[in-house]
mmCIF file of C-alpha atoms in Angstrom:
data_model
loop_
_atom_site.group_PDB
_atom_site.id
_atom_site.type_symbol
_atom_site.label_atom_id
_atom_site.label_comp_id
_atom_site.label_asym_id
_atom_site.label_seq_id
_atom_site.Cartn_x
_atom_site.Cartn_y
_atom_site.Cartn_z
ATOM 1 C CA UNK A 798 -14.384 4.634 -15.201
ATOM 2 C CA UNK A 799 -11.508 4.053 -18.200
ATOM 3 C CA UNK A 800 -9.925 0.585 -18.063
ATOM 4 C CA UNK A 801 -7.088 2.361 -18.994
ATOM 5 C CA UNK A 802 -6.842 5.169 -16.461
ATOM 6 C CA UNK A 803 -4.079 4.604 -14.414
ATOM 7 C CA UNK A 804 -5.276 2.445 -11.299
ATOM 8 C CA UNK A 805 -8.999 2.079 -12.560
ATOM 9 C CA UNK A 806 -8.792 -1.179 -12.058
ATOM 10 C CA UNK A 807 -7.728 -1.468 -8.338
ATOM 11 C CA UNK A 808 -10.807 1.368 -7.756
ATOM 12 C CA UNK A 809 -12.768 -1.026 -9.639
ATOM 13 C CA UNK A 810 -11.763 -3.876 -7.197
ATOM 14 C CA UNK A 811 -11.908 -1.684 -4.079
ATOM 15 C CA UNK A 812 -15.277 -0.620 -4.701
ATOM 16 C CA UNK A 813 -16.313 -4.395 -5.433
ATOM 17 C CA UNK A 814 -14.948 -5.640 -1.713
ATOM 18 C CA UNK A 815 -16.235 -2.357 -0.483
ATOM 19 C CA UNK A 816 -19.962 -3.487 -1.343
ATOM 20 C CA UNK A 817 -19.447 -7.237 -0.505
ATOM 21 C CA UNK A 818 -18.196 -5.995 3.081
ATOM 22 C CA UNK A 819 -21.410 -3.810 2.977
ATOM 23 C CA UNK A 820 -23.519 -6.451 1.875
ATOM 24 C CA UNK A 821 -21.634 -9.072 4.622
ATOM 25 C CA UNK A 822 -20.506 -11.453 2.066
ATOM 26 C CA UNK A 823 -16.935 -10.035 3.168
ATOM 27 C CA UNK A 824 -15.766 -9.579 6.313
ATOM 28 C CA UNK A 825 -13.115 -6.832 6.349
ATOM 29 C CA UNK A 826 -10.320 -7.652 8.679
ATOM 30 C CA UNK A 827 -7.389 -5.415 10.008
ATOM 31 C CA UNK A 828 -3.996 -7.497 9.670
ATOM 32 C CA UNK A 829 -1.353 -6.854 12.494
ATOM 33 C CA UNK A 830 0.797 -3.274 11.760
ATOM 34 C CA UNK A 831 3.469 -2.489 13.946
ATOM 35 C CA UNK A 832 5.237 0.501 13.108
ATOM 36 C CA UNK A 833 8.892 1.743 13.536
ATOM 37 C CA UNK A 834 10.683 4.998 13.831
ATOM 38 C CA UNK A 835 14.142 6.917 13.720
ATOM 39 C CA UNK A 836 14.291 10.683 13.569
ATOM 40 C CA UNK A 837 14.484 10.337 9.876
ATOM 41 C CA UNK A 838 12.527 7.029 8.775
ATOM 42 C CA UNK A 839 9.415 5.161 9.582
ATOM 43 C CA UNK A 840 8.640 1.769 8.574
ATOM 44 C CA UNK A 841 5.398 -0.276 8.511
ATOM 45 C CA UNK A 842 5.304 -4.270 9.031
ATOM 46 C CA UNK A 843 2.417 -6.109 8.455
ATOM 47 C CA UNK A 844 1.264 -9.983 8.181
ATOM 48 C CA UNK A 845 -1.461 -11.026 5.945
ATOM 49 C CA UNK A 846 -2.650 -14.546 6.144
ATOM 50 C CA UNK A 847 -2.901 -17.263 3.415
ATOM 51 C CA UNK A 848 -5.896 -16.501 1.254
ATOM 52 C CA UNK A 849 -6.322 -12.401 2.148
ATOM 53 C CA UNK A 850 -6.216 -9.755 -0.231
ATOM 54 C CA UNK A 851 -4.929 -6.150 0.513
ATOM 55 C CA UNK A 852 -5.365 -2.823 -1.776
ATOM 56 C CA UNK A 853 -2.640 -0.636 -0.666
ATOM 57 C CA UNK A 854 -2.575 3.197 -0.128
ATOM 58 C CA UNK A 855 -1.379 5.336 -3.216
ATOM 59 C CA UNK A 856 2.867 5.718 -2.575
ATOM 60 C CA UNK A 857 3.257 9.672 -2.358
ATOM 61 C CA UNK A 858 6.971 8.959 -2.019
ATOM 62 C CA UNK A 859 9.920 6.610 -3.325
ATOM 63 C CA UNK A 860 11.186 4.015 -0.333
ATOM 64 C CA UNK A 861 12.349 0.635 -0.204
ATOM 65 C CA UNK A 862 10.026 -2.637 0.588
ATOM 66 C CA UNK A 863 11.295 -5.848 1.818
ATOM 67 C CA UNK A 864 9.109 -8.889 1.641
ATOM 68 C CA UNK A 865 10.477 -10.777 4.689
ATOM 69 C CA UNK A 866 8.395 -13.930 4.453
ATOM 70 C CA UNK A 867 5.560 -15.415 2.086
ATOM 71 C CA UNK A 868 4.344 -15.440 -1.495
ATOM 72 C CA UNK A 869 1.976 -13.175 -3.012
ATOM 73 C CA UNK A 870 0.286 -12.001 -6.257
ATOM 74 C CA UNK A 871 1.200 -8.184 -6.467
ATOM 75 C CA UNK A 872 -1.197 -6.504 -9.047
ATOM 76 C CA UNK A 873 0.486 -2.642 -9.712
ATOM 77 C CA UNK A 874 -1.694 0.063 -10.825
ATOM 78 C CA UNK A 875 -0.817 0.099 -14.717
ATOM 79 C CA UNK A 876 -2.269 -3.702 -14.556
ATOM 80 C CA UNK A 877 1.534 -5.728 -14.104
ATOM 81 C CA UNK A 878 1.416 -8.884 -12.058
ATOM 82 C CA UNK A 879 4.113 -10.291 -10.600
ATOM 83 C CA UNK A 880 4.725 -13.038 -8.052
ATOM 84 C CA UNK A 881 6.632 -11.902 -4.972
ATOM 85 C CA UNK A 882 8.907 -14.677 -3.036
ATOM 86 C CA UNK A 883 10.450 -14.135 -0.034
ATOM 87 C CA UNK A 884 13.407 -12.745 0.564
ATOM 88 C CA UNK A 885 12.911 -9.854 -1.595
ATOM 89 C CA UNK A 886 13.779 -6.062 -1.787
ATOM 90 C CA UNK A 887 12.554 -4.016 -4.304
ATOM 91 C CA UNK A 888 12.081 0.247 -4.774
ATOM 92 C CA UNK A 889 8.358 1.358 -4.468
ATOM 93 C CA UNK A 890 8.379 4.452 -7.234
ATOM 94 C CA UNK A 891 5.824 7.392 -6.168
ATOM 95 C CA UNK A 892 2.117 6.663 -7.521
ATOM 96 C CA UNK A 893 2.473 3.272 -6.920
ATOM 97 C CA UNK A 894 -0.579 1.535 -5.639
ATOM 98 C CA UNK A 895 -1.203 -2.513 -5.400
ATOM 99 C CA UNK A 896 -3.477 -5.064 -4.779
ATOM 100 C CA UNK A 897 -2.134 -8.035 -3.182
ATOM 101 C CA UNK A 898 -3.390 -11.751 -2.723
ATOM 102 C CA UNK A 899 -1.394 -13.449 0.143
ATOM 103 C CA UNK A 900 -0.477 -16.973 -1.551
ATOM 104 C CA UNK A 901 0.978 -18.024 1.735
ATOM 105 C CA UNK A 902 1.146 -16.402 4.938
ATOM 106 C CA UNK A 903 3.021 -13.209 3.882
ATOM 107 C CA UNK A 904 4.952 -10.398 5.710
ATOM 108 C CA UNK A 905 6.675 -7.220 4.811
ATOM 109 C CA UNK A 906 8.010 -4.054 5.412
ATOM 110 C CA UNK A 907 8.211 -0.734 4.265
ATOM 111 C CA UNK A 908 10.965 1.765 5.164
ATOM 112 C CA UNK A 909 9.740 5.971 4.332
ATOM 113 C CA UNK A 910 11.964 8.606 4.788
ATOM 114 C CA UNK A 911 10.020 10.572 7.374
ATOM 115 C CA UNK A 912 11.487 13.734 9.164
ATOM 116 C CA UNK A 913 8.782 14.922 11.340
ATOM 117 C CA UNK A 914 8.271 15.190 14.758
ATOM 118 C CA UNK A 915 4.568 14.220 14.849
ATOM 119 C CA UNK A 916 4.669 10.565 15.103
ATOM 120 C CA UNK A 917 1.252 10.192 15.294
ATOM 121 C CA UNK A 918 -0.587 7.683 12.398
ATOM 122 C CA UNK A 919 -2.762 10.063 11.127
ATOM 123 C CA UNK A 920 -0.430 12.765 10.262
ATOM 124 C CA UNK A 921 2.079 9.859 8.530
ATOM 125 C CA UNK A 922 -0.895 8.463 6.885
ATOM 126 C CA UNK A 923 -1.189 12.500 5.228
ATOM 127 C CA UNK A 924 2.285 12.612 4.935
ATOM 128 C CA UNK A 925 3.346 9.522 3.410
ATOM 129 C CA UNK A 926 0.134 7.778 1.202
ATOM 130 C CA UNK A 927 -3.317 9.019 -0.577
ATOM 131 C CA UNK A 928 -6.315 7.132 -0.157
ATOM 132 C CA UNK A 929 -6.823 6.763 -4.396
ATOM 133 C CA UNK A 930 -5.579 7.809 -7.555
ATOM 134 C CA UNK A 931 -7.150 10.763 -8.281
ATOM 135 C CA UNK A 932 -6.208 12.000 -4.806
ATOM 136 C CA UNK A 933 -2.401 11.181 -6.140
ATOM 137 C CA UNK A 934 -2.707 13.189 -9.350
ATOM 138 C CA UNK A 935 -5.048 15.954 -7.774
ATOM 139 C CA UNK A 936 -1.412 16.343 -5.409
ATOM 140 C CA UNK A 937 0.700 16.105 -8.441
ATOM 141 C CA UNK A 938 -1.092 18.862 -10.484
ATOM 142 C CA UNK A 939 -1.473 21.137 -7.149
ATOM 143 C CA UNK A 940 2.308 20.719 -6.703
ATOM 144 C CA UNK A 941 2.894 22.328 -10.143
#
């Protein structure tokens, strides 16, 4: 894969935890979700400990993310770092996918615009995020 495709380089890191979690020299954890809705909005919290590293979901859609406690290292798909502190509140654009080291303790929260009556995770998870990159752009190019 390109080092300058768009993402390659979180699917490069994926697939390298992927393997050490295969090969147990990782343990792959699930980090405490709890999830949130109105008739027109879901939101997703999560904690990640001190020392964890999370590759989010590809963003289908624009919504709003508050980081409500912590510090973390937020990698973006083009390859920008930047150090999140909380309290902050910042605009997740559409395509957007991360990979994020928990400095500290770290939680945050994601509000989606969400008007559907199945609540269930799995159809959100369809609704709101793709699972990679060329997932995202294979929606993009069917949506044209």
């Amino acid at each position: 894969m390109n080092d300058l495709v768009k993402g390659a380089h979180i699917a490069k890191l994926k697939q390298s935890m992927e393997s050490a979690i295969s090969a147990k020299e990782l343990t792959q954890v699930e980090f405490p979700l709890e999830h949130l809705f109105t008739e027109t909005q879901y939101a997703r919290r999560i904690f990640v400990p001190a020392g964890a590293t999370v590759i989010t979901a590809v963003h289908k859609s624009e919504h709003i993310t508050v980081a409500l406690k912590g510090h973390c290292v937020v990698v973006d798909e083009l390859g920008d770092r930047k150090d999140v502190i909380a309290p902050s509140v910042f605009v997740t654009e559409p395509g957007t996918q991360r990979a994020v080291y928990a400095v500290t303790d770290t939680e945050w929260v994601t509000v989606h615009t969400y008007e559907n009556e199945d609540k269930s995770l799995e159809t959100v998870e369809k609704t709101l995020v793709c699972d990679s990159m060329q997932a995202y752009e294979n929606l993009l190019e069917n949506q044209q």
